[in-house]
XYZ file of C-alpha atoms in Angstrom:
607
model
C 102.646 132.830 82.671
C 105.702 130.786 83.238
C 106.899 128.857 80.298
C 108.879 125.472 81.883
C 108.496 123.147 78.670
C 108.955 126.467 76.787
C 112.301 127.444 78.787
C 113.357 123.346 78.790
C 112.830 122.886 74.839
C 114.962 126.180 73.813
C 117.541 125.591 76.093
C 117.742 122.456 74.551
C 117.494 124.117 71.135
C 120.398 126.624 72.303
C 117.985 129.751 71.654
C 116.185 132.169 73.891
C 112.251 131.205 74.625
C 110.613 133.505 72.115
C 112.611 132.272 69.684
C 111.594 128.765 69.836
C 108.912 128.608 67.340
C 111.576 130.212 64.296
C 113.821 127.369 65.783
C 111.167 124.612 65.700
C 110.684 125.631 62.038
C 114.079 125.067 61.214
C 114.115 121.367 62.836
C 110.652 119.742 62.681
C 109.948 116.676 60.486
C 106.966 115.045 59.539
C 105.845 111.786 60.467
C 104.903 109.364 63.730
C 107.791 107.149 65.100
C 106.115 103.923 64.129
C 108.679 100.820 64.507
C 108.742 98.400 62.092
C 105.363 96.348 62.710
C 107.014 93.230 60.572
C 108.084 92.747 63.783
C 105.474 93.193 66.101
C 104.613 91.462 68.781
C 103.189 87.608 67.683
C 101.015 87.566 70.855
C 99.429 90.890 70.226
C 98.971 90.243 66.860
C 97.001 86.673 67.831
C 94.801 88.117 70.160
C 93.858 91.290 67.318
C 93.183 88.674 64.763
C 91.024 86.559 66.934
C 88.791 89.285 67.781
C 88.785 90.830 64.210
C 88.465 87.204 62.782
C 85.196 86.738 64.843
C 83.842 90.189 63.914
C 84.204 89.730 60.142
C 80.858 90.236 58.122
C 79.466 91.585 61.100
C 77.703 95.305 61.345
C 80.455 98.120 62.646
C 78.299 99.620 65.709
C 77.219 103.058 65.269
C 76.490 105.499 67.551
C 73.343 106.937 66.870
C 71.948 110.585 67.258
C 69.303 109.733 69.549
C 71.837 108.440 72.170
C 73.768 111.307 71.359
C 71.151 113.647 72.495
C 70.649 111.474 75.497
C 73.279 113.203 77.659
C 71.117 116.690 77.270
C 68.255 114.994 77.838
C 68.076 112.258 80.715
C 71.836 112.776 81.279
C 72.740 109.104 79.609
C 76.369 108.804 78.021
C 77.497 105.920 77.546
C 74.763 104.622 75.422
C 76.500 106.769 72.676
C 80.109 106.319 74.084
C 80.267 102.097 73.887
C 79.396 101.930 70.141
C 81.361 104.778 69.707
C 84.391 103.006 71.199
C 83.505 99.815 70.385
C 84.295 100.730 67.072
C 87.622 102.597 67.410
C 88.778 99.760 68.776
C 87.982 97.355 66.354
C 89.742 100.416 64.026
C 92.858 99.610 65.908
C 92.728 95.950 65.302
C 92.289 96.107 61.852
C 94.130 98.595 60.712
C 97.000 96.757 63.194
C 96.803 93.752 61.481
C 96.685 95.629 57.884
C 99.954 97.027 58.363
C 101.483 93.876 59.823
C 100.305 91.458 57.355
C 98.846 93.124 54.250
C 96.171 90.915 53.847
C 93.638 92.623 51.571
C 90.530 91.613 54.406
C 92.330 93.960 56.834
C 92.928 96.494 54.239
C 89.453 96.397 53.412
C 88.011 96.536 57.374
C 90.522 99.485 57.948
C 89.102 101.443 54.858
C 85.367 100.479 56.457
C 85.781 101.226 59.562
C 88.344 104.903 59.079
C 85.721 105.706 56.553
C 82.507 105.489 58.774
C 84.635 107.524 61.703
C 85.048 110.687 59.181
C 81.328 110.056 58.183
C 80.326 110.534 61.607
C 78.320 113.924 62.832
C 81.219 114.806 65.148
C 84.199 113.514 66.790
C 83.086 115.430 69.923
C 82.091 113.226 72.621
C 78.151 114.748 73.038
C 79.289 115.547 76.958
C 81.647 117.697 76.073
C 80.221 119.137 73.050
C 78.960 123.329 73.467
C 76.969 122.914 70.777
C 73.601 123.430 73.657
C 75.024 126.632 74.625
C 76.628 128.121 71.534
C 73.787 127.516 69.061
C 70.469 125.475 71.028
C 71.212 122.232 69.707
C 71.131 118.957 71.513
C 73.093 117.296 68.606
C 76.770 118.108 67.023
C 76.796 121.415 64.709
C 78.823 119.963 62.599
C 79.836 123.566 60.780
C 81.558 124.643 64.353
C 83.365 121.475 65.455
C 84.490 121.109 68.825
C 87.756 119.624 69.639
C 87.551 117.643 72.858
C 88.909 114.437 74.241
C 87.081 112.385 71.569
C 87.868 114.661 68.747
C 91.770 114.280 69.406
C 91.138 110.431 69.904
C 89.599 110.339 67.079
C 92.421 112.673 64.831
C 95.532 111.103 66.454
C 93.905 107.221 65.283
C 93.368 108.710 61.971
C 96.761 109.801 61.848
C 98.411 106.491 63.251
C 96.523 104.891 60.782
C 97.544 107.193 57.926
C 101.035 106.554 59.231
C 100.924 102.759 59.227
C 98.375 101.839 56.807
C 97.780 104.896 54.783
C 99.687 103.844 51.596
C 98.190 100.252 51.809
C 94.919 101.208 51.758
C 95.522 104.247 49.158
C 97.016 101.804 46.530
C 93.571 99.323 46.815
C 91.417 102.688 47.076
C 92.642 105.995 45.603
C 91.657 108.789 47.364
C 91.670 106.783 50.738
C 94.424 109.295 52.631
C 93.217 112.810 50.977
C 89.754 112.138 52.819
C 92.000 111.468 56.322
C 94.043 114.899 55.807
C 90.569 116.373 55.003
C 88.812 115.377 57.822
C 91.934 116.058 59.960
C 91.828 119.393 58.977
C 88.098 119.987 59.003
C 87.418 118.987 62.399
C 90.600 119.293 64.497
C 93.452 121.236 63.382
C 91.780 124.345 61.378
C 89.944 125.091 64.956
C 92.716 124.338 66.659
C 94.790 127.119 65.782
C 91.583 129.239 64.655
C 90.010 129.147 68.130
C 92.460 129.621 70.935
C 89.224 129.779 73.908
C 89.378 126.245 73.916
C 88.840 125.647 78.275
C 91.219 122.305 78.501
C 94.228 124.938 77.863
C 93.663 126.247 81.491
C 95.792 128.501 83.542
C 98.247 127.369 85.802
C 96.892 125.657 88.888
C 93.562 125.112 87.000
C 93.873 123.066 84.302
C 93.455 119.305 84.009
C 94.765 115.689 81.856
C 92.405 117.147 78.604
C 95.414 119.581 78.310
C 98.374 116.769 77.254
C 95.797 114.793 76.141
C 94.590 116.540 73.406
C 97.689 118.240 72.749
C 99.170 114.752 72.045
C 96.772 113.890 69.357
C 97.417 117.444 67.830
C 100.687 116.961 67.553
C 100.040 113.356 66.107
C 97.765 114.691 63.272
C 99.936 117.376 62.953
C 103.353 115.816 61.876
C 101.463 113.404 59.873
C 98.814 115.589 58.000
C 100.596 119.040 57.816
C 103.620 120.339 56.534
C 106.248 122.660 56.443
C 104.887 125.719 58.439
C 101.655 124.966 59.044
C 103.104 121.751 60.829
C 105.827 123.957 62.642
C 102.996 126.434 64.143
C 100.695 124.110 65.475
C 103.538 122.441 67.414
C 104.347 125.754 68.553
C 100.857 125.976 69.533
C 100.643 122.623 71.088
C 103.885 123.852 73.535
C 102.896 126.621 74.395
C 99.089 124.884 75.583
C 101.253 122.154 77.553
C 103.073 124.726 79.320
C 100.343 125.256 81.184
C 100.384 121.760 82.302
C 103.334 121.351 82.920
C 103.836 125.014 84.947
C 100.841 122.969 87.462
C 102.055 119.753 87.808
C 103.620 120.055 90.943
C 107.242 119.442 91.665
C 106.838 115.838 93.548
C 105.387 114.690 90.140
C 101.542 114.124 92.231
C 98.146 113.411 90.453
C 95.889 115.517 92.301
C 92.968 113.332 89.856
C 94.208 110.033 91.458
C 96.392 107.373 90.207
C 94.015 106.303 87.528
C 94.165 109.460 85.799
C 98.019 109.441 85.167
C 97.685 107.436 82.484
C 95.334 110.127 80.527
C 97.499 113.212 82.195
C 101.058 112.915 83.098
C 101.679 110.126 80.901
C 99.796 111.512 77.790
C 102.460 114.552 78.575
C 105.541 112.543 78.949
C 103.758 110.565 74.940
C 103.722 114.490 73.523
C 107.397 114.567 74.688
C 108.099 111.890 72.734
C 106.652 112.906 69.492
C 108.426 116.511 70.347
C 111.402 114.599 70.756
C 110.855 112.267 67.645
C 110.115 115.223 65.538
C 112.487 117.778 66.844
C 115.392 116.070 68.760
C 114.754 118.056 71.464
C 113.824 115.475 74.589
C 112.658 117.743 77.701
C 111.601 114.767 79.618
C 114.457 114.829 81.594
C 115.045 118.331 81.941
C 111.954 118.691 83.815
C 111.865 117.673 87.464
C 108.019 117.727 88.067
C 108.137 115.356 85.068
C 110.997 113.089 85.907
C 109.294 113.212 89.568
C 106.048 112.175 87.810
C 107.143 108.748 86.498
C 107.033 107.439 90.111
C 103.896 108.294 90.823
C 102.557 104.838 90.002
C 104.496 102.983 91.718
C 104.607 105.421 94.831
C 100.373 104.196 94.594
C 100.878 101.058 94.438
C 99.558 98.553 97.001
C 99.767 95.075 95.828
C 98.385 93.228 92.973
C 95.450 95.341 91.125
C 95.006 97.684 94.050
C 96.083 101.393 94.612
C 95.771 104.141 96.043
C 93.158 105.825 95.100
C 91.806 109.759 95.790
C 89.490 111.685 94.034
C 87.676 109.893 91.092
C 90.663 107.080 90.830
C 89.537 103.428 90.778
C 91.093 101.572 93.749
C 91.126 98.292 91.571
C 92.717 98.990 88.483
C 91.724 95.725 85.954
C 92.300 98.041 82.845
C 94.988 97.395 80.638
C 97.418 100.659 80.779
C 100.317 101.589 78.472
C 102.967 100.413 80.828
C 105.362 100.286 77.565
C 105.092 104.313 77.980
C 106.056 104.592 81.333
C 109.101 102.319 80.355
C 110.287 103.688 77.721
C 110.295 107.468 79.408
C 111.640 106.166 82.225
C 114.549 104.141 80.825
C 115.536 106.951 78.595
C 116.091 109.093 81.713
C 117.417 106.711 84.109
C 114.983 106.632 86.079
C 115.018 102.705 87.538
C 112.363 102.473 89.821
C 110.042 103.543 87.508
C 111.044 101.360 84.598
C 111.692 98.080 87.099
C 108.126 98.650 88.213
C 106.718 99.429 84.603
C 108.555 96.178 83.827
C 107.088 94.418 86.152
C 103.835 94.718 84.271
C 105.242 92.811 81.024
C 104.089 89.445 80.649
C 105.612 87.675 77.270
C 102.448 85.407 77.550
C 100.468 88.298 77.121
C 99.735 90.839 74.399
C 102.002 93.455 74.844
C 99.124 96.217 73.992
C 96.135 96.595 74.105
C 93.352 97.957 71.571
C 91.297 99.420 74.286
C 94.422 102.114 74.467
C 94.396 103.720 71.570
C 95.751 102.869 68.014
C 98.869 105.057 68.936
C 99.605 103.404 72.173
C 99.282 100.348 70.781
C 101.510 101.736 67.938
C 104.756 102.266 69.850
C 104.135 99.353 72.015
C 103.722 96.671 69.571
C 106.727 97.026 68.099
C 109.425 98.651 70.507
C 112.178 95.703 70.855
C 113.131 97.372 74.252
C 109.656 96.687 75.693
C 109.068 93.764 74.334
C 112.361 92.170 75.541
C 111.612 94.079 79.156
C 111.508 92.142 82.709
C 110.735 90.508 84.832
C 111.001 94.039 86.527
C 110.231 94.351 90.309
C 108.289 96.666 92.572
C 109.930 99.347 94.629
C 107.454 99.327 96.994
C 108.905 102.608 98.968
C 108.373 102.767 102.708
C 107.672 106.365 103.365
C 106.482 108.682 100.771
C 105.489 112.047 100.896
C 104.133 114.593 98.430
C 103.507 117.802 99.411
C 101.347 119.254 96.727
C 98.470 116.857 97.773
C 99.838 117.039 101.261
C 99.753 113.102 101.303
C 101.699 111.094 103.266
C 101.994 107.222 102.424
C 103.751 104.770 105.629
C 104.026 100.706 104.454
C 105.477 97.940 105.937
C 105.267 94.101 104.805
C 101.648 93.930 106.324
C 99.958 97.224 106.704
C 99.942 100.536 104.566
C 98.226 103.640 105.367
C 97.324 106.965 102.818
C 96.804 109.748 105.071
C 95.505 112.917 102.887
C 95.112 116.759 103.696
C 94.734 118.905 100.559
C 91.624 120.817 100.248
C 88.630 120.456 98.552
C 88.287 122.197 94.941
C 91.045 119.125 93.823
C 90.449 118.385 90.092
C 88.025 114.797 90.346
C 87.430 116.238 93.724
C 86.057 114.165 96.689
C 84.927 116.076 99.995
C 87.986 114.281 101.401
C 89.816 116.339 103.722
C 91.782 114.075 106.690
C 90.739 111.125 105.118
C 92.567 107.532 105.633
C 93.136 104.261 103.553
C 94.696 101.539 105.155
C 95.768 98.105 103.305
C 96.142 95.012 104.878
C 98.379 92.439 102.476
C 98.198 95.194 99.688
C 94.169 94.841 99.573
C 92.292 97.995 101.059
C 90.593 97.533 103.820
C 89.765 101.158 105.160
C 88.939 102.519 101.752
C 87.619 105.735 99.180
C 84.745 104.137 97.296
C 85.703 105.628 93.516
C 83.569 106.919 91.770
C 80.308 105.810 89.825
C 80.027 105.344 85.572
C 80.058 109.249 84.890
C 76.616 110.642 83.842
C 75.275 114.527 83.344
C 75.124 114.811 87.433
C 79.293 114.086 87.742
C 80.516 117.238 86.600
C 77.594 119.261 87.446
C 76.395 121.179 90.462
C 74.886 118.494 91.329
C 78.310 116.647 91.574
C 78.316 116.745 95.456
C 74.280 114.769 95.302
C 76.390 111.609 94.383
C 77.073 109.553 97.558
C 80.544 108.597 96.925
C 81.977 112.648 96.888
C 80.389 113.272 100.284
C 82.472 113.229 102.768
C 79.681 111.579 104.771
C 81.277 108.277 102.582
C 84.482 108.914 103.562
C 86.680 108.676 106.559
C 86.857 111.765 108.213
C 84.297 112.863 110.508
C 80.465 113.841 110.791
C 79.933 117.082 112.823
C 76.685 118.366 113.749
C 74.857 116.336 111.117
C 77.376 117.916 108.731
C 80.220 116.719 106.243
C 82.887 118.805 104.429
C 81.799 121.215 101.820
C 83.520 121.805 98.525
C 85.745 124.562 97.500
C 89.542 125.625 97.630
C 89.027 127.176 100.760
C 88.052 124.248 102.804
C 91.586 123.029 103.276
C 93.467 121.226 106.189
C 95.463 123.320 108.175
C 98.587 123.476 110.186
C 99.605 120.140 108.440
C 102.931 118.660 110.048
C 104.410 115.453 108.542
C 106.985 113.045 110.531
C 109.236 109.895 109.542
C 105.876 108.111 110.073
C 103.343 110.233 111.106
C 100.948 113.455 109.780
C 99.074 116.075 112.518
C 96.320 118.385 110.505
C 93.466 120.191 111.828
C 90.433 118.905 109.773
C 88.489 122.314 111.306
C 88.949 124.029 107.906
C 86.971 121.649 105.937
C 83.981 122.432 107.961
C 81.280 125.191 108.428
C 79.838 123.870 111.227
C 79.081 126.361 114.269
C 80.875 125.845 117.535
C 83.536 123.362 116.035
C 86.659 125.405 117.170
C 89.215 122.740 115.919
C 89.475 118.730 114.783
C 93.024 117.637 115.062
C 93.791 114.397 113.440
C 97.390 112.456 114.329
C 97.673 109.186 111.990
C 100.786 106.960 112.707
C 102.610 104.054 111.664
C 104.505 101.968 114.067
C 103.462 98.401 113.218
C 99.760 98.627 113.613
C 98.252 102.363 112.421
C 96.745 104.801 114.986
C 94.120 107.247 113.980
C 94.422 109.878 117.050
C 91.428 112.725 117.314
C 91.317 115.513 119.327
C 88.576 118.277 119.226
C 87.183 121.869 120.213
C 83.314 121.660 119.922
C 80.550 123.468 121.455
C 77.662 121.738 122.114
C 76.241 119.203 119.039
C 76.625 115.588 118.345
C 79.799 113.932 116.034
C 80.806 111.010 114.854
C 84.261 109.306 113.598
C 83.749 107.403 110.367
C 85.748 104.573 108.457
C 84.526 103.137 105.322
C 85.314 99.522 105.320
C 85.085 97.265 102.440
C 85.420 93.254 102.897
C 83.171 91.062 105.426
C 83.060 93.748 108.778
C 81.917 92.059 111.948
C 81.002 94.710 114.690
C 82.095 93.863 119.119
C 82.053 96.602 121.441
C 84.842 98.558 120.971
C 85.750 96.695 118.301
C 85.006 95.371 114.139
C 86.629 92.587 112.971
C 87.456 92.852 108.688
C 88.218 90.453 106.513
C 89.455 92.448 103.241
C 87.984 91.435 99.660
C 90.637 89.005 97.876
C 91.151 86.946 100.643
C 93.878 89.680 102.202
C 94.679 89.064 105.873
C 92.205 90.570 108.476
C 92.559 93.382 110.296
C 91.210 94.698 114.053
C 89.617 98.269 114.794
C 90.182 98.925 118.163
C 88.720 102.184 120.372
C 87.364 103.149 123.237
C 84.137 100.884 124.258
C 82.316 103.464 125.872
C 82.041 105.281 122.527
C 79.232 103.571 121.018
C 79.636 102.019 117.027
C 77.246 101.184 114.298
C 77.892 99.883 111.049
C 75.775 101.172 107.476
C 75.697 99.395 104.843
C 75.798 100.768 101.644
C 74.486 98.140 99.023
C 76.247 99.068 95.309
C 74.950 98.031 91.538
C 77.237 100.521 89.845
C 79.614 98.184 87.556
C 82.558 100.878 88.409
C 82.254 99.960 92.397
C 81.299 96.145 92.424
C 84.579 95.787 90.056
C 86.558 97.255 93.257
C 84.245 96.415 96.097
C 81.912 93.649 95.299
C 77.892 93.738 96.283
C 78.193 96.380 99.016
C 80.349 98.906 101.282
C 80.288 99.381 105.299
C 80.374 102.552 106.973
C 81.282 102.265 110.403
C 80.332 105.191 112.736
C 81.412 105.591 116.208
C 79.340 108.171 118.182
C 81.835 110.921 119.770
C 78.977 112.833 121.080
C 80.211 114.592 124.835
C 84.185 113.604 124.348
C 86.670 115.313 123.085
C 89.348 112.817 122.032
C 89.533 109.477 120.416
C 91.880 106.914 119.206
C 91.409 104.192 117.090
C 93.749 101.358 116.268
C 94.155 99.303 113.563
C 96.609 96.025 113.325
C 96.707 92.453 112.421
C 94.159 90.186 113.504
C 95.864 87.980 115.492
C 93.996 85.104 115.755
């Protein structure tokens, strides 16, 4: 296995690779870079207080064990998840305002609400949890812990806490931070180091955002809970997991899992970084060109406003709040400007400059980081051309129209069936579009994945062959992919098992308006060519007419009139569409049956 954060940290260290852990003994120290929260953000600190204000006296919600089972049994989640992180985040207020004020009601909600997270079965989120497989059991076995995403949430807030609030709470309660370290150790770090099967490690080129995200929290709980050796080996532990990451992430810095998934993978990579660096004085972050490459990936998807581009299970519409303050501060420290203009950009003094819904260590190093705080107005880069080849996507924008042409193949982590496919923006508001995906239940990550409407590629745009889409796997892949100034050839025939389909080449350009130009080899059998549209579409021959969501400027789709259209509606409830898409989608499918060629055009409406 190559070792790049491995190779990056000793060189910085002056020592040869394998003897980076005796040198990591030598320099780590304990404890989480916390600021000084007497001067935390007054904005932030409002909104906490109004929320924890209201919530005062009022039950903490609790997750209970029949929801938990839920997930094995009708595939539910998230009727164990919201209470679950419901009450993390009122964790984070609390224990937020209990270090910034020391007011004994916040000192006594922190000690509540830490103390009925360590009483609960199991950190594990019950979707992740083996405990089915390993020993029958539809709830946590709470003797063989498993450390997953919500375990190291749940670790690294217990170890912010500790490192902000600990002593506050300990003087009022004795006994308060040995039950922390306890738990800490219990459920998180002992099989940490004791089981090393754990699948979010991964191998190179298949491994996935669990790896720095969990390693993060380790880390976290490690520098605040261990010491001396101990604390020095799982660090060495946690590196040598990452490397793994970091030996995949390609060298254009792309998010094969779509843009909304850099904030959980790349970015919880570049945080781990920063606690390496914090504890260590070693700061690879700029040594590493995938991950100096990485901190424009947001702003290489953006479109305008909310909207992005969005592949695999990414959310076009991204309302969340994110931990822009991250991006910033990695970026500025490597002097990388585009990056930290555009991170800028997203920091509003009128608003807080956290948020809860982050993560109690996020919100942490935001809160009270004078260099974020005092950042903007900041300004977006908005590049015209951008192309990464790992993903094999090429991205063309001009003031009115942008287009996402993507190749890749089809065994992409999140994966969508989305070989060829195209999303255009008209005024930085999709308009020819990826749907997202749904809330995640037991079917998403199943084999059943490919059941779910929105990973077909029959719901893409990319077309229908013989009354069959694209199938899943690495080896459906576009071929013979070719990438101009502002244009990409593929053949789309790779993503296909369909008999007598000899080739589908697909030419999309950008001069002004965008072409989508189809040529194809196919013996005998019907086909279609297929947009999904989202907005108000109105269908002419050889024509639709679509006026984007948000009120974006309208765009025409132009082709050849004696290829006959249809549109399909596709009506959506699912609170993760409507939130990009509103009450419904449109599919519009033009009937290539007996041609072999056609070009579609999309510009400006110009009436």
């Amino acid at each position: 296995m190559t070792r790049p954060l491995t190779r990056a940290l000793a060189a910085l260290a002056r020592v040869n690779d394998d003897a980076l852990p005796d040198a990591l003994a030598g320099l780590v120290r304990g404890g989480l870079p916390t600021g000084s929260l007497a001067d935390a953000d007054p904005t932030t600190l409002a909104a906490f207080r109004g929320r924890a204000e209201a919530e005062l006296g009022t039950p903490w919600p609790q997750p209970l064990a029949r929801n938990a089972a839920r997930f094995h049994l009708d595939g539910n989640r998230i009727d164990w998840e919201h209470p679950a992180f419901a009450r993390q985040h009122r964790l984070t207020r609390v224990a937020v305002l209990a270090a910034a004020t020391g007011e004994e009601q916040w000192i006594d909600e922190t000690l509540d609400g830490a103390i009925a997270l360590c009483e609960q079965s199991s950190w594990c989120w019950p979707a992740h949890d083996d405990t089915l497989a390993r020993h029958g059991s539809v709830l946590a076995t709470v003797t063989d812990p498993y450390v997953d995403l919500g375990a190291g949430e749940a670790v690294g807030q217990l170890a912010w806490l500790d490192a902000i609030a600990g002593e506050l709470v300990e003087r009022r309660y004795p006994g308060f931070r040995a039950r922390l370290a306890h738990e800490a150790r219990t459920r998180v770090l002992d099989p940490f180091v004791a089981r090393r099967d754990w699948r979010w490690i991964g191998e190179p080129g298949h491994v996935n955002n669990w790896n720095p995200w969990i390693h993060g929290n380790v880390i976290a709980a490690a520098l605040q809970f261990l010491d001396g050796g101990e604390r020095a080996h799982v660090l060495s532990l946690a590196i040598e997991g990452m490397d793994h990451y970091v030996a995949a992430l390609p060298d254009d810095g792309a998010i094969d899992e779509g843009y909304a998934y850099w904030w959980n993978g790349a970015c919880r990579l570049v945080e781990a970084l920063d606690l390496i660096a914090h504890a260590t004085g070693l700061d690879a972050t700029g040594a590493l060109t995938n991950v100096r490459e990485t901190l424009a990936f947001p702003h290489r998807m953006h479109l305008g406003g909310e909207w992005f581009i969005n592949v695999s299970d990414a959310q076009a519409r991204q309302t969340d709040p994110q931990p822009w303050h991250a991006l910033y501060r990695a970026a500025a420290r490597i002097g990388a400007r585009d990056a930290a203009e555009f991170a800028a950009l997203h920091r509003d003094p009128a608003r807080p400059a956290v948020a809860e819904v982050d993560g109690l260590g996020r919100a942490v190093r935001g809160i009270a980081d004078p260099a974020w705080l005092a950042a903007g107005p900041g300004a977006d880069p908005q590049p015209a051309r951008v192309w990464l080849p790992s993903t094999q996507m090429l991205v063309v924008r001009d003031d009115d129209l942008a287009v996402a042409t993507k190749g890749g193949h089809n065994a992409e982590s999140h994966n969508h069936n989305d070989v060829g496919s195209v999303i255009v923006a008209s005024g930085g508001v999709p308009v020819v579009v990826d749907a997202g995906r749904p809330t995640y239940d037991a079917r998403t990550f199943s084999d059943a994945r490919y059941e779910l409407w929105m990973m077909q590629s029959e719901w893409h745009g990319v077309p229908f062959v013989n009354g069959r889409g694209q199938l899943p796997g690495a080896s459906y892949a576009a071929r013979d992919v070719a990438v101009g100034e502002r244009s990409i050839t593929m053949d789309l025939v790779g993503a296909y098992d369909v008999p007598g389909l000899a080739s589908w080449i697909r030419t999309v350009t950008h001069d002004g308006s965008i072409t989508i130009a189809d040529s194809w080899e196919l013996e005998g059998g019907a086909a279609e060519f297929r947009l999904l549209l989202a907005g108000s579409v109105e269908l002419g021959a050889g024509s639709c007419t679509v006026t984007p969501v948000d009120g974006a400027p309208s765009v025409v789709i132009e082709w050849d009139g004696a290829a006959p259209a249809r549109l399909v509606e596709q009506a959506l409830e699912d609170p993760m569409l409507t939130r990009s898409w509103g009450a419904r989608l449109t599919r519009l499918d033009i009937d290539v049956t007996g041609l072999s060629a056609l070009t579609v055009r999309i510009a400006k409406d110009p009436s």
